[in-house]
PDB file of C-alpha atoms in Angstrom:
ATOM      1  CA  MET A   1      82.240 116.646  84.450  1.00  0.00           C
ATOM      2  CA  SER A   2      79.802 118.180  86.791  1.00  0.00           C
ATOM      3  CA  TYR A   3      78.437 120.214  83.835  1.00  0.00           C
ATOM      4  CA  TYR A   4      77.517 117.283  81.681  1.00  0.00           C
ATOM      5  CA  TYR A   5      76.184 115.340  84.636  1.00  0.00           C
ATOM      6  CA  SER A   6      73.759 118.211  85.248  1.00  0.00           C
ATOM      7  CA  LEU A   7      72.658 118.323  81.975  1.00  0.00           C
ATOM      8  CA  PHE A   8      72.132 114.297  82.129  1.00  0.00           C
ATOM      9  CA  LYS A   9      69.772 115.152  85.029  1.00  0.00           C
ATOM     10  CA  LYS A  10      67.869 117.884  83.660  1.00  0.00           C
ATOM     11  CA  SER A  11      67.034 116.057  80.517  1.00  0.00           C
ATOM     12  CA  LYS A  12      63.796 114.352  80.228  1.00  0.00           C
ATOM     13  CA  ASN A  13      64.680 112.918  76.480  1.00  0.00           C
ATOM     14  CA  VAL A  14      66.074 109.073  76.715  1.00  0.00           C
ATOM     15  CA  ALA A  15      68.158 109.301  74.043  1.00  0.00           C
ATOM     16  CA  MET A  16      69.668 112.180  75.480  1.00  0.00           C
ATOM     17  CA  LYS A  17      70.170 110.660  78.586  1.00  0.00           C
ATOM     18  CA  VAL A  18      71.983 107.678  77.067  1.00  0.00           C
ATOM     19  CA  PHE A  19      74.267 109.961  75.241  1.00  0.00           C
ATOM     20  CA  TYR A  20      75.207 112.145  78.566  1.00  0.00           C
ATOM     21  CA  ILE A  21      75.767 109.169  80.322  1.00  0.00           C
ATOM     22  CA  SER A  22      77.926 107.384  77.631  1.00  0.00           C
ATOM     23  CA  LEU A  23      79.689 110.669  77.351  1.00  0.00           C
ATOM     24  CA  ILE A  24      80.396 111.038  81.203  1.00  0.00           C
ATOM     25  CA  GLY A  25      81.704 107.247  81.256  1.00  0.00           C
ATOM     26  CA  PHE A  26      84.052 108.196  78.030  1.00  0.00           C
ATOM     27  CA  LEU A  27      85.607 111.342  80.294  1.00  0.00           C
ATOM     28  CA  LEU A  28      85.816 109.128  83.114  1.00  0.00           C
ATOM     29  CA  MET A  29      87.594 106.488  81.470  1.00  0.00           C
ATOM     30  CA  MET A  30      89.889 109.214  79.634  1.00  0.00           C
ATOM     31  CA  GLY A  31      91.116 110.725  83.115  1.00  0.00           C
ATOM     32  CA  TYR A  32      91.548 107.430  84.430  1.00  0.00           C
ATOM     33  CA  LYS A  33      93.913 106.520  81.334  1.00  0.00           C
ATOM     34  CA  SER A  34      95.562 109.814  81.633  1.00  0.00           C
ATOM     35  CA  TYR A  35      96.162 109.299  85.484  1.00  0.00           C
ATOM     36  CA  SER A  36      97.609 105.882  84.676  1.00  0.00           C
ATOM     37  CA  GLN A  37      99.884 107.044  82.071  1.00  0.00           C
ATOM     38  CA  ASN A  38     101.329 109.060  84.754  1.00  0.00           C
ATOM     39  CA  ALA A  39     102.416 106.185  86.738  1.00  0.00           C
ATOM     40  CA  LYS A  40     106.016 104.777  86.281  1.00  0.00           C
ATOM     41  CA  VAL A  41     106.760 101.292  87.673  1.00  0.00           C
ATOM     42  CA  ILE A  42     110.661 101.510  88.398  1.00  0.00           C
ATOM     43  CA  ASP A  43     112.736  97.938  87.630  1.00  0.00           C
ATOM     44  CA  LEU A  44     115.073  98.407  90.258  1.00  0.00           C
ATOM     45  CA  HIS A  45     117.516  96.071  88.808  1.00  0.00           C
ATOM     46  CA  ASP A  46     117.694  97.613  85.666  1.00  0.00           C
ATOM     47  CA  ALA A  47     118.144 101.046  87.375  1.00  0.00           C
ATOM     48  CA  VAL A  48     120.941  99.747  89.310  1.00  0.00           C
ATOM     49  CA  LYS A  49     122.487  97.993  85.951  1.00  0.00           C
ATOM     50  CA  ASN A  50     122.004 101.300  84.114  1.00  0.00           C
ATOM     51  CA  ASN A  51     123.562 103.420  86.730  1.00  0.00           C
ATOM     52  CA  ASN A  52     120.172 105.190  87.504  1.00  0.00           C
ATOM     53  CA  ILE A  53     120.938 104.844  90.959  1.00  0.00           C
ATOM     54  CA  ASP A  54     122.939 107.091  93.329  1.00  0.00           C
ATOM     55  CA  VAL A  55     123.742 105.722  96.646  1.00  0.00           C
ATOM     56  CA  PHE A  56     124.778 108.010  99.614  1.00  0.00           C
ATOM     57  CA  ASN A  57     126.626 106.403 102.753  1.00  0.00           C
ATOM     58  CA  ARG A  58     125.353 102.729 102.001  1.00  0.00           C
ATOM     59  CA  LYS A  59     126.236  99.895  99.964  1.00  0.00           C
ATOM     60  CA  LEU A  60     123.639  98.266  97.652  1.00  0.00           C
ATOM     61  CA  THR A  61     122.964  94.939  96.671  1.00  0.00           C
ATOM     62  CA  LEU A  62     120.294  93.096  94.748  1.00  0.00           C
ATOM     63  CA  LEU A  63     117.568  91.221  96.235  1.00  0.00           C
ATOM     64  CA  ASN A  64     115.919  88.120  93.943  1.00  0.00           C
ATOM     65  CA  GLU A  65     113.156  87.128  96.071  1.00  0.00           C
ATOM     66  CA  GLU A  66     110.047  85.781  94.691  1.00  0.00           C
ATOM     67  CA  SER A  67     107.568  88.821  93.790  1.00  0.00           C
ATOM     68  CA  HIS A  68     110.062  91.378  95.018  1.00  0.00           C
ATOM     69  CA  ALA A  69     112.876  91.707  92.804  1.00  0.00           C
ATOM     70  CA  GLY A  70     114.618  94.997  94.927  1.00  0.00           C
ATOM     71  CA  ILE A  71     117.453  96.437  96.432  1.00  0.00           C
ATOM     72  CA  ARG A  72     119.319  95.956  99.821  1.00  0.00           C
ATOM     73  CA  LEU A  73     120.988  99.133 101.883  1.00  0.00           C
ATOM     74  CA  SER A  74     123.896  97.916 103.965  1.00  0.00           C
ATOM     75  CA  LYS A  75     123.537  98.733 107.680  1.00  0.00           C
ATOM     76  CA  ASP A  76     126.258 101.946 108.667  1.00  0.00           C
ATOM     77  CA  TYR A  77     126.275 104.895 110.864  1.00  0.00           C
ATOM     78  CA  GLY A  78     124.621 108.061 109.652  1.00  0.00           C
ATOM     79  CA  GLU A  79     121.736 108.783 107.216  1.00  0.00           C
ATOM     80  CA  GLY A  80     121.631 106.988 104.215  1.00  0.00           C
ATOM     81  CA  VAL A  81     119.949 107.356 100.758  1.00  0.00           C
ATOM     82  CA  ALA A  82     119.346 105.580  97.279  1.00  0.00           C
ATOM     83  CA  TRP A  83     118.212 108.383  95.068  1.00  0.00           C
ATOM     84  CA  LEU A  84     116.395 107.455  91.666  1.00  0.00           C
ATOM     85  CA  LYS A  85     117.991 109.492  88.951  1.00  0.00           C
ATOM     86  CA  GLY A  86     115.975 111.707  86.313  1.00  0.00           C
ATOM     87  CA  ILE A  87     113.073 111.859  88.429  1.00  0.00           C
ATOM     88  CA  ASP A  88     111.722 115.285  89.531  1.00  0.00           C
ATOM     89  CA  PHE A  89     108.768 114.871  91.846  1.00  0.00           C
ATOM     90  CA  SER A  90     106.441 117.537  93.369  1.00  0.00           C
ATOM     91  CA  ASN A  91     102.760 116.111  93.752  1.00  0.00           C
ATOM     92  CA  GLY A  92     101.407 112.516  93.317  1.00  0.00           C
ATOM     93  CA  ILE A  93     101.849 109.317  94.816  1.00  0.00           C
ATOM     94  CA  ILE A  94     104.826 107.257  95.784  1.00  0.00           C
ATOM     95  CA  GLU A  95     104.163 103.382  96.572  1.00  0.00           C
ATOM     96  CA  PHE A  96     106.510 100.929  97.563  1.00  0.00           C
ATOM     97  CA  ASP A  97     107.527  97.676  99.291  1.00  0.00           C
ATOM     98  CA  VAL A  98     109.826  98.002 102.505  1.00  0.00           C
ATOM     99  CA  ARG A  99     111.300  95.682 104.828  1.00  0.00           C
ATOM    100  CA  GLY A 100     113.195  96.576 108.294  1.00  0.00           C
ATOM    101  CA  GLU A 101     113.896  94.297 111.176  1.00  0.00           C
ATOM    102  CA  ASP A 102     112.835  93.891 114.892  1.00  0.00           C
ATOM    103  CA  VAL A 103     116.069  95.250 115.920  1.00  0.00           C
ATOM    104  CA  LYS A 104     115.580  97.898 118.500  1.00  0.00           C
ATOM    105  CA  GLN A 105     116.496 101.172 117.862  1.00  0.00           C
ATOM    106  CA  HIS A 106     118.420  99.765 114.568  1.00  0.00           C
ATOM    107  CA  SER A 107     115.781  99.542 111.876  1.00  0.00           C
ATOM    108  CA  PHE A 108     114.328 102.546 110.504  1.00  0.00           C
ATOM    109  CA  VAL A 109     113.020 102.177 106.700  1.00  0.00           C
ATOM    110  CA  GLY A 110     111.224 104.322 104.341  1.00  0.00           C
ATOM    111  CA  VAL A 111     111.382 107.025 101.314  1.00  0.00           C
ATOM    112  CA  ALA A 112     112.969 110.354 100.952  1.00  0.00           C
ATOM    113  CA  PHE A 113     111.125 113.277  98.784  1.00  0.00           C
ATOM    114  CA  HIS A 114     111.348 116.732  97.682  1.00  0.00           C
ATOM    115  CA  GLY A 115     115.303 115.985  97.995  1.00  0.00           C
ATOM    116  CA  ILE A 116     117.797 118.736  97.399  1.00  0.00           C
ATOM    117  CA  ASN A 117     120.836 117.233  98.009  1.00  0.00           C
ATOM    118  CA  ASP A 118     122.317 114.327 100.364  1.00  0.00           C
ATOM    119  CA  SER A 119     121.369 116.248 103.442  1.00  0.00           C
ATOM    120  CA  THR A 120     118.287 118.113 102.419  1.00  0.00           C
ATOM    121  CA  TYR A 121     115.020 116.352 101.820  1.00  0.00           C
ATOM    122  CA  ASP A 122     111.805 115.162 103.493  1.00  0.00           C
ATOM    123  CA  ALA A 123     111.266 111.504 104.778  1.00  0.00           C
ATOM    124  CA  ILE A 124     108.867 108.931 105.907  1.00  0.00           C
ATOM    125  CA  TYR A 125     109.739 106.089 107.476  1.00  0.00           C
ATOM    126  CA  LEU A 126     108.868 103.475 109.473  1.00  0.00           C
ATOM    127  CA  ARG A 127     110.464 101.978 112.832  1.00  0.00           C
ATOM    128  CA  PRO A 128     109.248  98.228 112.404  1.00  0.00           C
ATOM    129  CA  PHE A 129     110.557  97.271 116.100  1.00  0.00           C
ATOM    130  CA  GLN A 130     107.827  99.329 117.399  1.00  0.00           C
ATOM    131  CA  PHE A 131     105.094  97.917 115.457  1.00  0.00           C
ATOM    132  CA  ARG A 132     104.234  95.420 118.327  1.00  0.00           C
ATOM    133  CA  ALA A 133     105.247  97.722 121.396  1.00  0.00           C
ATOM    134  CA  GLN A 134     103.212  97.025 124.575  1.00  0.00           C
ATOM    135  CA  ASP A 135     103.552 100.195 125.583  1.00  0.00           C
ATOM    136  CA  GLU A 136     101.580 102.895 123.524  1.00  0.00           C
ATOM    137  CA  ALA A 137     104.052 105.636 123.871  1.00  0.00           C
ATOM    138  CA  LEU A 138     106.206 103.564 121.905  1.00  0.00           C
ATOM    139  CA  LYS A 139     103.667 102.094 119.599  1.00  0.00           C
ATOM    140  CA  ASN A 140     103.179 105.682 118.429  1.00  0.00           C
ATOM    141  CA  HIS A 141     106.682 105.842 117.185  1.00  0.00           C
ATOM    142  CA  SER A 142     105.758 103.589 114.433  1.00  0.00           C
ATOM    143  CA  ILE A 143     105.746 105.786 111.543  1.00  0.00           C
ATOM    144  CA  GLN A 144     107.634 109.002 111.463  1.00  0.00           C
ATOM    145  CA  TYR A 145     107.870 112.300 109.073  1.00  0.00           C
ATOM    146  CA  ILE A 146     111.128 114.185 109.411  1.00  0.00           C
ATOM    147  CA  SER A 147     112.655 117.200 107.011  1.00  0.00           C
ATOM    148  CA  LEU A 148     116.272 117.559 107.004  1.00  0.00           C
ATOM    149  CA  PRO A 149     118.860 118.927 107.799  1.00  0.00           C
ATOM    150  CA  ASN A 150     116.780 121.238 110.694  1.00  0.00           C
ATOM    151  CA  PHE A 151     113.952 119.207 111.612  1.00  0.00           C
ATOM    152  CA  THR A 152     114.948 115.703 112.731  1.00  0.00           C
ATOM    153  CA  TRP A 153     112.432 113.604 114.642  1.00  0.00           C
ATOM    154  CA  ARG A 154     114.241 114.674 117.880  1.00  0.00           C
ATOM    155  CA  VAL A 155     113.090 118.531 117.287  1.00  0.00           C
ATOM    156  CA  LEU A 156     109.731 117.567 115.930  1.00  0.00           C
ATOM    157  CA  ARG A 157     109.203 115.320 118.786  1.00  0.00           C
ATOM    158  CA  ALA A 158     110.354 117.917 121.155  1.00  0.00           C
ATOM    159  CA  GLN A 159     108.531 120.955 119.572  1.00  0.00           C
ATOM    160  CA  PHE A 160     105.396 119.140 118.631  1.00  0.00           C
ATOM    161  CA  PRO A 161     104.808 116.205 120.417  1.00  0.00           C
ATOM    162  CA  ASN A 162     102.724 113.032 118.650  1.00  0.00           C
ATOM    163  CA  LYS A 163     102.246 115.045 115.798  1.00  0.00           C
ATOM    164  CA  TYR A 164     104.670 114.167 113.271  1.00  0.00           C
ATOM    165  CA  GLU A 165     104.481 110.393 114.223  1.00  0.00           C
ATOM    166  CA  ASN A 166     101.921 107.832 114.859  1.00  0.00           C
ATOM    167  CA  ALA A 167     100.899 104.253 115.912  1.00  0.00           C
ATOM    168  CA  ILE A 168      99.896 101.964 112.709  1.00  0.00           C
ATOM    169  CA  LYS A 169      96.733 100.188 113.895  1.00  0.00           C
ATOM    170  CA  GLN A 170      96.963  96.842 111.717  1.00  0.00           C
ATOM    171  CA  ASP A 171      99.151  93.854 113.255  1.00  0.00           C
ATOM    172  CA  LEU A 172     102.231  94.098 111.016  1.00  0.00           C
ATOM    173  CA  ASP A 173     105.338  91.673 111.275  1.00  0.00           C
ATOM    174  CA  PRO A 174     108.331  93.918 112.219  1.00  0.00           C
ATOM    175  CA  ASN A 175     110.432  91.356 109.952  1.00  0.00           C
ATOM    176  CA  SER A 176     108.375  91.184 106.873  1.00  0.00           C
ATOM    177  CA  TRP A 177     107.558  93.252 103.779  1.00  0.00           C
ATOM    178  CA  VAL A 178     105.227  96.153 104.132  1.00  0.00           C
ATOM    179  CA  ARG A 179     103.243  98.169 101.490  1.00  0.00           C
ATOM    180  CA  VAL A 180     103.628 101.883 102.013  1.00  0.00           C
ATOM    181  CA  ARG A 181     101.652 104.701  99.712  1.00  0.00           C
ATOM    182  CA  ILE A 182     102.464 108.142 100.008  1.00  0.00           C
ATOM    183  CA  GLU A 183     100.235 110.740  98.753  1.00  0.00           C
ATOM    184  CA  ILE A 184     101.578 114.527  98.467  1.00  0.00           C
ATOM    185  CA  LYS A 185      99.223 117.303  97.828  1.00  0.00           C
ATOM    186  CA  ASP A 186     101.068 120.552  98.050  1.00  0.00           C
ATOM    187  CA  ALA A 187     101.975 120.770 101.822  1.00  0.00           C
ATOM    188  CA  THR A 188      99.904 117.762 102.983  1.00  0.00           C
ATOM    189  CA  VAL A 189     101.398 114.506 103.319  1.00  0.00           C
ATOM    190  CA  SER A 190      99.407 111.394 103.986  1.00  0.00           C
ATOM    191  CA  VAL A 191     100.523 107.693 104.334  1.00  0.00           C
ATOM    192  CA  TYR A 192      98.576 104.677 103.820  1.00  0.00           C
ATOM    193  CA  ILE A 193      99.963 101.113 105.084  1.00  0.00           C
ATOM    194  CA  ASN A 194      99.214  97.528 103.292  1.00  0.00           C
ATOM    195  CA  GLY A 195      96.266  98.538 101.559  1.00  0.00           C
ATOM    196  CA  SER A 196      94.283 100.563 104.394  1.00  0.00           C
ATOM    197  CA  LYS A 197      92.047 103.253 103.457  1.00  0.00           C
ATOM    198  CA  GLU A 198      92.700 105.029 106.825  1.00  0.00           C
ATOM    199  CA  ALA A 199      95.671 107.354 106.703  1.00  0.00           C
ATOM    200  CA  SER A 200      98.491 106.173 109.395  1.00  0.00           C
ATOM    201  CA  LEU A 201      99.829 109.360 109.358  1.00  0.00           C
ATOM    202  CA  THR A 202      98.790 112.825 107.645  1.00  0.00           C
ATOM    203  CA  VAL A 203     101.133 115.836 108.402  1.00  0.00           C
ATOM    204  CA  GLN A 204     101.458 119.422 106.823  1.00  0.00           C
ATOM    205  CA  LYS A 205     105.234 119.652 105.223  1.00  0.00           C
ATOM    206  CA  VAL A 206     107.478 122.212 107.583  1.00  0.00           C
ATOM    207  CA  THR A 207     109.473 123.588 104.744  1.00  0.00           C
ATOM    208  CA  ASN A 208     108.752 125.263 101.482  1.00  0.00           C
ATOM    209  CA  ILE A 209     110.497 123.018  99.252  1.00  0.00           C
ATOM    210  CA  SER A 210     107.961 121.553  97.438  1.00  0.00           C
ATOM    211  CA  THR A 211     109.851 119.520  94.402  1.00  0.00           C
ATOM    212  CA  GLY A 212     113.046 117.285  94.339  1.00  0.00           C
ATOM    213  CA  LEU A 213     114.468 113.959  94.138  1.00  0.00           C
ATOM    214  CA  ILE A 214     113.089 110.567  95.243  1.00  0.00           C
ATOM    215  CA  GLY A 215     115.119 108.049  97.096  1.00  0.00           C
ATOM    216  CA  PHE A 216     114.954 105.186  99.405  1.00  0.00           C
ATOM    217  CA  TYR A 217     115.799 106.148 102.987  1.00  0.00           C
ATOM    218  CA  VAL A 218     117.656 104.525 105.903  1.00  0.00           C
ATOM    219  CA  ALA A 219     118.441 106.408 109.298  1.00  0.00           C
ATOM    220  CA  ASP A 220     121.422 105.768 111.623  1.00  0.00           C
ATOM    221  CA  THR A 221     122.908 102.067 112.011  1.00  0.00           C
ATOM    222  CA  SER A 222     120.230 100.890 109.917  1.00  0.00           C
ATOM    223  CA  GLY A 223     120.079  99.226 106.585  1.00  0.00           C
ATOM    224  CA  GLY A 224     116.601  98.048 104.819  1.00  0.00           C
ATOM    225  CA  ASP A 225     115.289  96.278 101.758  1.00  0.00           C
ATOM    226  CA  PHE A 226     113.087  97.943  98.987  1.00  0.00           C
ATOM    227  CA  ALA A 227     111.254  96.815  95.951  1.00  0.00           C
ATOM    228  CA  ASN A 228     108.181  97.327  93.631  1.00  0.00           C
ATOM    229  CA  ILE A 229     108.134 101.309  93.516  1.00  0.00           C
ATOM    230  CA  THR A 230     105.613 103.191  91.740  1.00  0.00           C
ATOM    231  CA  ILE A 231     105.694 106.781  91.154  1.00  0.00           C
ATOM    232  CA  THR A 232     102.397 108.436  90.081  1.00  0.00           C
ATOM    233  CA  LYS A 233     103.149 112.451  89.209  1.00  0.00           C
ATOM    234  CA  THR A 234      99.957 114.598  89.668  1.00  0.00           C
ATOM    235  CA  ASN A 235      99.164 118.295  89.251  1.00  0.00           C
TER     236      ASN A 235
END
């Protein structure tokens, strides 16, 4: 692309300039189409009906809310994951809607990725009950990265304070849907909330596991609602 742009800048012939700019536009369009074709929109209701979701340590029910035809994971003890079958994910973008609740220490909702099994995976999750915390230290716990089984939130917070969790600057309703965009490029994980161009959290993965399953995640004692997931794989 840069090669053709340099030719465009150097050319003094108007016709050639038009040719080069048309070519650049075409290449950009093809690149966009190629990128878009990698985006997979998952109908969660169809996935459930076709047995394409494998649920660990939770019960799953369907949601039929307007604009949110999704799933609900029940509350229970321990970690819970609803794995999306047939998706092997390395680098790319995971976008989804999630809803927790304003119940202190009982709402932890997000997504697991690079999953190896029901106990080994990375995850990004929200603590909605901290969204509007008046205490700054508590608000800084609004969004969290973990890598199970060894790097729990307790381990990461003790060894690397404020490195793997952060506040979310937007004023979010703890009981409402939140749009989450997770961008994963090799070891870098960046999370954007409700369309913001500024990442709420950017971390480096703590393990060398670089590919695996994707699933909706809830932590100990928590349930959660999930909808509108799109997965885009990149190189």
